[in-house]
Coordinates of C-alpha atoms in Angstrom, one line a residue:
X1 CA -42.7 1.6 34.2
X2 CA -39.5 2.9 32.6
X3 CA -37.5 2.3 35.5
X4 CA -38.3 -1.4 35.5
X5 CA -38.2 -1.6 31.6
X6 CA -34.2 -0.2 32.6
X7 CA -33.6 -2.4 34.8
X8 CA -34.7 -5.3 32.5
X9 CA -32.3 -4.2 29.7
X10 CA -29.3 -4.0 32.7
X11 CA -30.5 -7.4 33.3
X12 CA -30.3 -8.9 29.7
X13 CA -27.0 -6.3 29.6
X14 CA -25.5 -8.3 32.4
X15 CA -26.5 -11.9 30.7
X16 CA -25.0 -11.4 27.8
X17 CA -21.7 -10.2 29.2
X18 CA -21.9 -13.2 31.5
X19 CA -22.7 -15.8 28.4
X20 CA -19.6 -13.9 26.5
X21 CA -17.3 -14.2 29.7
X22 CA -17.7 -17.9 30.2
X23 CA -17.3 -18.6 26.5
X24 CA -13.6 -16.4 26.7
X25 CA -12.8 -18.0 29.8
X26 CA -13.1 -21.3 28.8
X27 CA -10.2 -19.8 25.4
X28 CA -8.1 -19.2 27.7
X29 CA -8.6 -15.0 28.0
X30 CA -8.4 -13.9 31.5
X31 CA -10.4 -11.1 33.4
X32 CA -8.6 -8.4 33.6
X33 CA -11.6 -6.3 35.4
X34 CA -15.5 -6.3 35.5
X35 CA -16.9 -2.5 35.8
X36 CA -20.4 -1.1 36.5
X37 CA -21.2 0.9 33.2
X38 CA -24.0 2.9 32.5
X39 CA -25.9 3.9 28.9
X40 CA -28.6 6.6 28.4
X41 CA -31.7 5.5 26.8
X42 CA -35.2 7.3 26.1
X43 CA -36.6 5.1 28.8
X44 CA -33.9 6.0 31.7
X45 CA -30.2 5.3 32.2
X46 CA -29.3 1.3 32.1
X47 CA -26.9 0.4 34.5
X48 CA -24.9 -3.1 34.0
X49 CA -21.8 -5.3 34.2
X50 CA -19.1 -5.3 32.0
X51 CA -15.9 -7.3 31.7
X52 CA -12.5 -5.9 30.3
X53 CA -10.8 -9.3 28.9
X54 CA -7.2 -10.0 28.0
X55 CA -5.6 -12.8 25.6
X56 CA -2.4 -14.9 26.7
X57 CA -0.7 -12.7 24.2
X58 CA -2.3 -9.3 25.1
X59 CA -1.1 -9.8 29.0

């Protein structure tokens, strides 16, 4: 049960970054590199995809 409540979270985790991601993109910001991150939680560790974004100015 915990393990797939983790997983779920990653999930939603990985969503939201991807919602965020689009919106930047379509700014202007460029990826500068996505990472697998992890976060402890009562329930288990939840692992999911982040993206490290860059500005035209911050290049």
């Amino acid at each position: 049960m915990y393990d797939l409540f983790a997983e779920l979270v990653g999930d939603i985790f990985s969503h939201i970054n991807q919602v965020i991601k689009e919106k930047k993109q379509s700014d202007g910001w460029k990826v500068k590199r996505e990472d697998w991150k992890t976060v402890q939680f009562v329930f288990g560790p939840v692992r999911y995809r982040r993206t490290l974004m860059v500005d035209q100015e911050n290049q």
